[in-house]
Coordinates of C-alpha atoms and ligand atoms in Angstrom, one line a residue:
X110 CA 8.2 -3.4 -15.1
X111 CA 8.0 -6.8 -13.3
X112 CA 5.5 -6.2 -10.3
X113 CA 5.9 -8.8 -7.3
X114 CA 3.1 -8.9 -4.5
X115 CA 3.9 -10.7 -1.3
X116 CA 0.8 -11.5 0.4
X117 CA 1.5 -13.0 4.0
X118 CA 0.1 -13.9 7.0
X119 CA 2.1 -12.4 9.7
X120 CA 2.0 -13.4 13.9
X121 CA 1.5 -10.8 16.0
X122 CA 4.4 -9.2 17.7
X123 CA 6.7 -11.9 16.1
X124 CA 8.7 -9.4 14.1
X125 CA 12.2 -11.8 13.2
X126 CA 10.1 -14.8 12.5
X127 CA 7.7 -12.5 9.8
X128 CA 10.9 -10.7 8.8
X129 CA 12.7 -14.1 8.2
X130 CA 9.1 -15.3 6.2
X131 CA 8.7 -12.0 4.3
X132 CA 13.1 -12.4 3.4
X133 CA 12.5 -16.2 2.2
X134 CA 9.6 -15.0 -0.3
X135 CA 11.0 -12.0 -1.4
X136 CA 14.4 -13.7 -2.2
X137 CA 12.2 -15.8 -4.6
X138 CA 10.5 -13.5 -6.2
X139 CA 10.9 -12.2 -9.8
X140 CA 10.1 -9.1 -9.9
X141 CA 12.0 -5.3 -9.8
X142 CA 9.2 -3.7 -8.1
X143 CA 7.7 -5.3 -5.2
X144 CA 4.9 -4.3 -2.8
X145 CA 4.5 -6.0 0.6
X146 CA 1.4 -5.4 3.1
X147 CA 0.9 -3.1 5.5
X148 CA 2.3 -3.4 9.3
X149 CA 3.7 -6.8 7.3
X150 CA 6.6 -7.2 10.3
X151 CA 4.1 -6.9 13.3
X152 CA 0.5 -7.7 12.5
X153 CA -2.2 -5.6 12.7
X154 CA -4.4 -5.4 15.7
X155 CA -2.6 -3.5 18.4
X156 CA -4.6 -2.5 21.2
X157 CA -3.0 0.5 22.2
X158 CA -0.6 3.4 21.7
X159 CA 1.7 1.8 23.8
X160 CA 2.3 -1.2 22.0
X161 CA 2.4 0.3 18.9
X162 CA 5.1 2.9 20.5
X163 CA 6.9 -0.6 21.6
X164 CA 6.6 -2.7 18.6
X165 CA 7.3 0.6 16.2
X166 CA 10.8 1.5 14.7
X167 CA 12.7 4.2 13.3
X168 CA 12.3 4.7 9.4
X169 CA 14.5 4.1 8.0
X170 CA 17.2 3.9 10.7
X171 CA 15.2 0.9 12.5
X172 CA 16.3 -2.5 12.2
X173 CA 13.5 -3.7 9.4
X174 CA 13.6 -1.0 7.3
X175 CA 17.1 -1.7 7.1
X176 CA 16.6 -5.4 6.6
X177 CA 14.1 -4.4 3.9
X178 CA 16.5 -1.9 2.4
X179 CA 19.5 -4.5 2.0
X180 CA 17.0 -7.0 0.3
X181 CA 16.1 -4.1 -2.0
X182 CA 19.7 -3.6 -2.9
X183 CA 20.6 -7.3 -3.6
X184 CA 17.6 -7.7 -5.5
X185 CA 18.1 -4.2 -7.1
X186 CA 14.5 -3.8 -6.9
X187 CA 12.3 -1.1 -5.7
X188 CA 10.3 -1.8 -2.5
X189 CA 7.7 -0.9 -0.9
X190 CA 6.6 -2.2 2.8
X191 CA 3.8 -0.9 5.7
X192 CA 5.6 -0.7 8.6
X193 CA 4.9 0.5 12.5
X194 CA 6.8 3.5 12.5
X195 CA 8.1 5.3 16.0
X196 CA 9.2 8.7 15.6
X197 CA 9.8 9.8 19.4
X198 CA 6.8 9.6 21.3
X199 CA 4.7 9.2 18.1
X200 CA 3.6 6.2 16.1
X201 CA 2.5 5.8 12.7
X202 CA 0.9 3.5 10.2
X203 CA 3.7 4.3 7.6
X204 CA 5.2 2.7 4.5
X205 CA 9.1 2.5 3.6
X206 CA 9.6 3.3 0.2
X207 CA 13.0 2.2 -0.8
X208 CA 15.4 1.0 -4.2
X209 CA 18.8 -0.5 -5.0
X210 CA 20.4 2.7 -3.8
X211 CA 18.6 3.1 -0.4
X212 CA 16.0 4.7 1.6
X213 CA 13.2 6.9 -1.2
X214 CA 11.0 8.1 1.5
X215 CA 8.1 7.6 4.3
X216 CA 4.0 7.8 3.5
X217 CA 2.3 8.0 6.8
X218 CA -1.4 6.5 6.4
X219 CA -3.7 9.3 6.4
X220 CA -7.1 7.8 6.6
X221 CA -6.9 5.8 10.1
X222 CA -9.8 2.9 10.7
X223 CA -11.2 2.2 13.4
X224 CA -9.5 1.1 16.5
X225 CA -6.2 2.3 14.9
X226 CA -6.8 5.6 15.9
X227 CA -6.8 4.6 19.6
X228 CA -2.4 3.6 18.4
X229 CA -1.4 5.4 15.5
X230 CA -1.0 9.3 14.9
X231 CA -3.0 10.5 11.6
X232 CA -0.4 10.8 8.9
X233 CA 1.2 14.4 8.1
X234 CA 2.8 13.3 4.9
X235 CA 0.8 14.1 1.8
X236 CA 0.3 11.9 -1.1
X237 CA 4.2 11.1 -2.0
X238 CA 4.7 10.7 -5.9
X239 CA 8.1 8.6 -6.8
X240 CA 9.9 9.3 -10.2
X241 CA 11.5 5.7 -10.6
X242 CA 12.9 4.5 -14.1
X243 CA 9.7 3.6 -16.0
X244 CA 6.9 4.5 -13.1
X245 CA 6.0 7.3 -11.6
X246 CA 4.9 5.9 -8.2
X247 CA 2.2 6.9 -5.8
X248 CA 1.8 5.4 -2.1
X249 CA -1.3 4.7 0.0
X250 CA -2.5 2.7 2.8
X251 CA -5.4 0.4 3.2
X252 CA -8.4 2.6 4.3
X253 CA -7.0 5.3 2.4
X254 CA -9.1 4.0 -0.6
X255 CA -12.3 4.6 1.0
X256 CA -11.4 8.4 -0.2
X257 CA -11.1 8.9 -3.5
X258 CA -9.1 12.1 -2.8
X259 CA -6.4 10.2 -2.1
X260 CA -5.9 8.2 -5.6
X261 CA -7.1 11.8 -7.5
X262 CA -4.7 13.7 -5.7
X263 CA -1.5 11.3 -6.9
X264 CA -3.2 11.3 -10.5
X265 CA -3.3 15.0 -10.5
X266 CA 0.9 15.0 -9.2
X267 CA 1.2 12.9 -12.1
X268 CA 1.4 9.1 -10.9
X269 CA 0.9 6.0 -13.1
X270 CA 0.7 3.7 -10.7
X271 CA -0.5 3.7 -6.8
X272 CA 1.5 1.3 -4.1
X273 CA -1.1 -0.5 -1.6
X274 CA 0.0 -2.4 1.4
X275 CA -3.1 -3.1 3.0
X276 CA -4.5 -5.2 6.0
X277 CA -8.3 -5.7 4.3
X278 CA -11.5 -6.2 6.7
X279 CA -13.8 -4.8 4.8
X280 CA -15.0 -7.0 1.7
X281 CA -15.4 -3.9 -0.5
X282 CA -11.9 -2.8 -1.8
X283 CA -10.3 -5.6 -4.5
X284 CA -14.0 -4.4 -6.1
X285 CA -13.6 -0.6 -5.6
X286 CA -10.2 -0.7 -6.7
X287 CA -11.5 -1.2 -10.4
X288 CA -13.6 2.0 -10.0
X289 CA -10.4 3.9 -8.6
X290 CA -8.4 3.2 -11.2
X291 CA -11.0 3.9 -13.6
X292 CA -11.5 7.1 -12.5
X293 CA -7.5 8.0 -12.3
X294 CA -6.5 5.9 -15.4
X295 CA -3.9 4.4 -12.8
X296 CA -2.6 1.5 -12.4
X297 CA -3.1 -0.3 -8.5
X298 CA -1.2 -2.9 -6.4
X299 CA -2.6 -3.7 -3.6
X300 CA -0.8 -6.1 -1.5
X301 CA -2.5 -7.5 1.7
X302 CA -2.7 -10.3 4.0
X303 CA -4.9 -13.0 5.2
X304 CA -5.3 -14.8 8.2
X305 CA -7.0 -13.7 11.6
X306 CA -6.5 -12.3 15.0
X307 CA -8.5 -10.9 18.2
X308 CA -6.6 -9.2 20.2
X309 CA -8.9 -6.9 21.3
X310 CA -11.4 -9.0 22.7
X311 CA -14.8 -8.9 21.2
X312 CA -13.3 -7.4 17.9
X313 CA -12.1 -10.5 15.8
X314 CA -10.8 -9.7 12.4
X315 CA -10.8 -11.4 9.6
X316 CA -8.2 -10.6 6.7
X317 CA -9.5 -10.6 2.5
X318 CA -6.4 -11.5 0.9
X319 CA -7.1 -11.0 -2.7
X320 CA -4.2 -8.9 -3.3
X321 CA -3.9 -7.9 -7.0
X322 CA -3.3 -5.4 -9.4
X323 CA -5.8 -4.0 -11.6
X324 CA -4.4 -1.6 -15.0
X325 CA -6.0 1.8 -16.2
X326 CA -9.0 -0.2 -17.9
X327 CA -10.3 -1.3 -15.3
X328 CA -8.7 -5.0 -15.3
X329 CA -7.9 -6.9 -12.3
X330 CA -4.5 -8.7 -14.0
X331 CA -4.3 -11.2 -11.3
X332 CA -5.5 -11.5 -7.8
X333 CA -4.6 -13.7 -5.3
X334 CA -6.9 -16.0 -2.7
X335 CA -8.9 -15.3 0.0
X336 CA -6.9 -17.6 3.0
X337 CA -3.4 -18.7 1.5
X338 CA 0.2 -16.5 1.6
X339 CA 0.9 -16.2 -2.0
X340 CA 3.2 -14.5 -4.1
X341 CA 1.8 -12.8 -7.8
X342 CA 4.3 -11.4 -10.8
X343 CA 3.1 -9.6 -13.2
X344 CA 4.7 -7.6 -16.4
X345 CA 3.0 -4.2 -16.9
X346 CA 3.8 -1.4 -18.8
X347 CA 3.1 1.9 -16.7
X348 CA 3.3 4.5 -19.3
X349 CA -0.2 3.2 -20.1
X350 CA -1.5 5.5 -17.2
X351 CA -0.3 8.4 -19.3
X352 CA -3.0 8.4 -22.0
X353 CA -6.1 9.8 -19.6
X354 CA -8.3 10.2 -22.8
X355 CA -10.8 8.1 -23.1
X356 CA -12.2 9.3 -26.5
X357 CA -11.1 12.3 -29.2
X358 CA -13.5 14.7 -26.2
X359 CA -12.9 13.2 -22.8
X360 CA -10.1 13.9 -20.8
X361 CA -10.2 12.3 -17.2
X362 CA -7.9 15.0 -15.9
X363 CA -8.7 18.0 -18.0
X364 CA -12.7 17.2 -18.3
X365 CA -13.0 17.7 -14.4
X366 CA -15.2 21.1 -13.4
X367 CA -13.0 22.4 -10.9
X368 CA -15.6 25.9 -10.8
X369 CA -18.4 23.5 -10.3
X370 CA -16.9 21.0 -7.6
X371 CA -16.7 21.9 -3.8
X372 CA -14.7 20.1 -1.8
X373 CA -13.6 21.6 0.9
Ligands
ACM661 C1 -7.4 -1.1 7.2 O1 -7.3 0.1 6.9 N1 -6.3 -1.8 7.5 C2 -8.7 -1.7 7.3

């Protein structure tokens, strides 16, 4: 499987000209599955629920998803985007999952940061696990990873590999991501964005970048800079997430204590 991350740097509220950047690189890239950041056709900071009610679209009848989707289908790739989703008077941080044939699906984020849950509606769509030739794909969100539900639950439903459009702050996650996919023998993609903005004034932000993916041992395979739009390819083979023994007596998946954990 040939995995493309687009890392951009989107303007705020711009969405044709980030559209038209996001269509230029992912027209170049090599790749049949291909992760893009999240909110990656509107920037992130939106100040309230009204904007994001605004600047948020149908998914996947809305006009980017359907860009996104008829990229997908020329490129006969899979694709995964974060997108400001509308759904009547609701918005959402949500991801379009979509492939050669059309629309797969919608993850709404479920883990909301910060000043995100002043706009966006907490997500009511659990973990999604995708059966695609050659992956079994699972979908989260940026903050998401600070849970480690999230990433155990899609192991448990049987993923190989976990789809991250993020919009990174924190300087924690390309780091934490190892230990997740440790944990899950899973393979990650993260895909985020650099740049800055301030729209809420007082609360600048200041995007990571480092998008990369890291395989069930633990490897980061390649990561991308800090301050530069950038595009990584990378060949993996997913069935590697399949083998969750470690040695001939531990099992990641069947070792776990179930009667000793509480976590509820
Ligand atoms: C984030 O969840 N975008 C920080």
């Amino acid at each position: 499987m040939h995995i493309g991350i687009i890392q951009n740097q989107p303007i705020f509220g711009a969405v044709e000209a980030n559209l038209q950047d996001l269509e230029s690189r992912i027209r170049l890239v090599n790749a049949d599955f291909i992760v893009l950041p999240e909110l990656c056709t509107t920037g992130y900071q939106f100040v309230n629920r009204e904007e994001a009610l605004e600047l948020g679209e149908s998914i996947p009848d809305g006009p980017s998803a359907q860009r996104l989707m008829q990229l997908a289908h020329e490129k006969k790739a899979w694709l995964i985007a974060g997108l400001a989703e509308r759904d009547g008077d609701t918005a959402y941080n949500s991801a379009l999952i979509c492939g050669p044939e059309g629309y797969l699906g919608t993850y709404r984020k479920a883990h909301l940061f910060d000043s995100e849950n002043d706009c966006f509606s907490p997500g009511n769509t659990p973990f999604p696990v995708f059966d695609l030739p050659g992956a079994r794909v699972g979908v989260m969100i940026c903050f998401d990873w600070r849970f480690p539900e999230s990433m155990r639950t899609m192991a448990l439903k049987g993923a190989d590999l976990v789809a991250h459009p993020s919009n990174l702050v924190l300087p924690h996650c390309p780091e934490a991501m190892i230990t997740r996919c440790l944990e899950n023998r899973m393979f990650a993609v993260t895909a985020d964005r650099v740049g800055s903005e301030e729209r809420i004034p007082g609360q600048p932000l200041k995007f990571i970048g480092q998008s990369q993916i890291v395989d069930p041992d633990g490897t980061v395979l390649a990561r991308a800079s800090r301050d530069l739009p950038e595009t990584i390819e990378f060949e993996i083979d997913p069935k590697q997430a399949r083998q969750k023994s470690i040695n001939t007596r531990n099992d990641l998946l069947s070792n776990r204590r179930t009667d000793l954990y509480e976590l509820d």
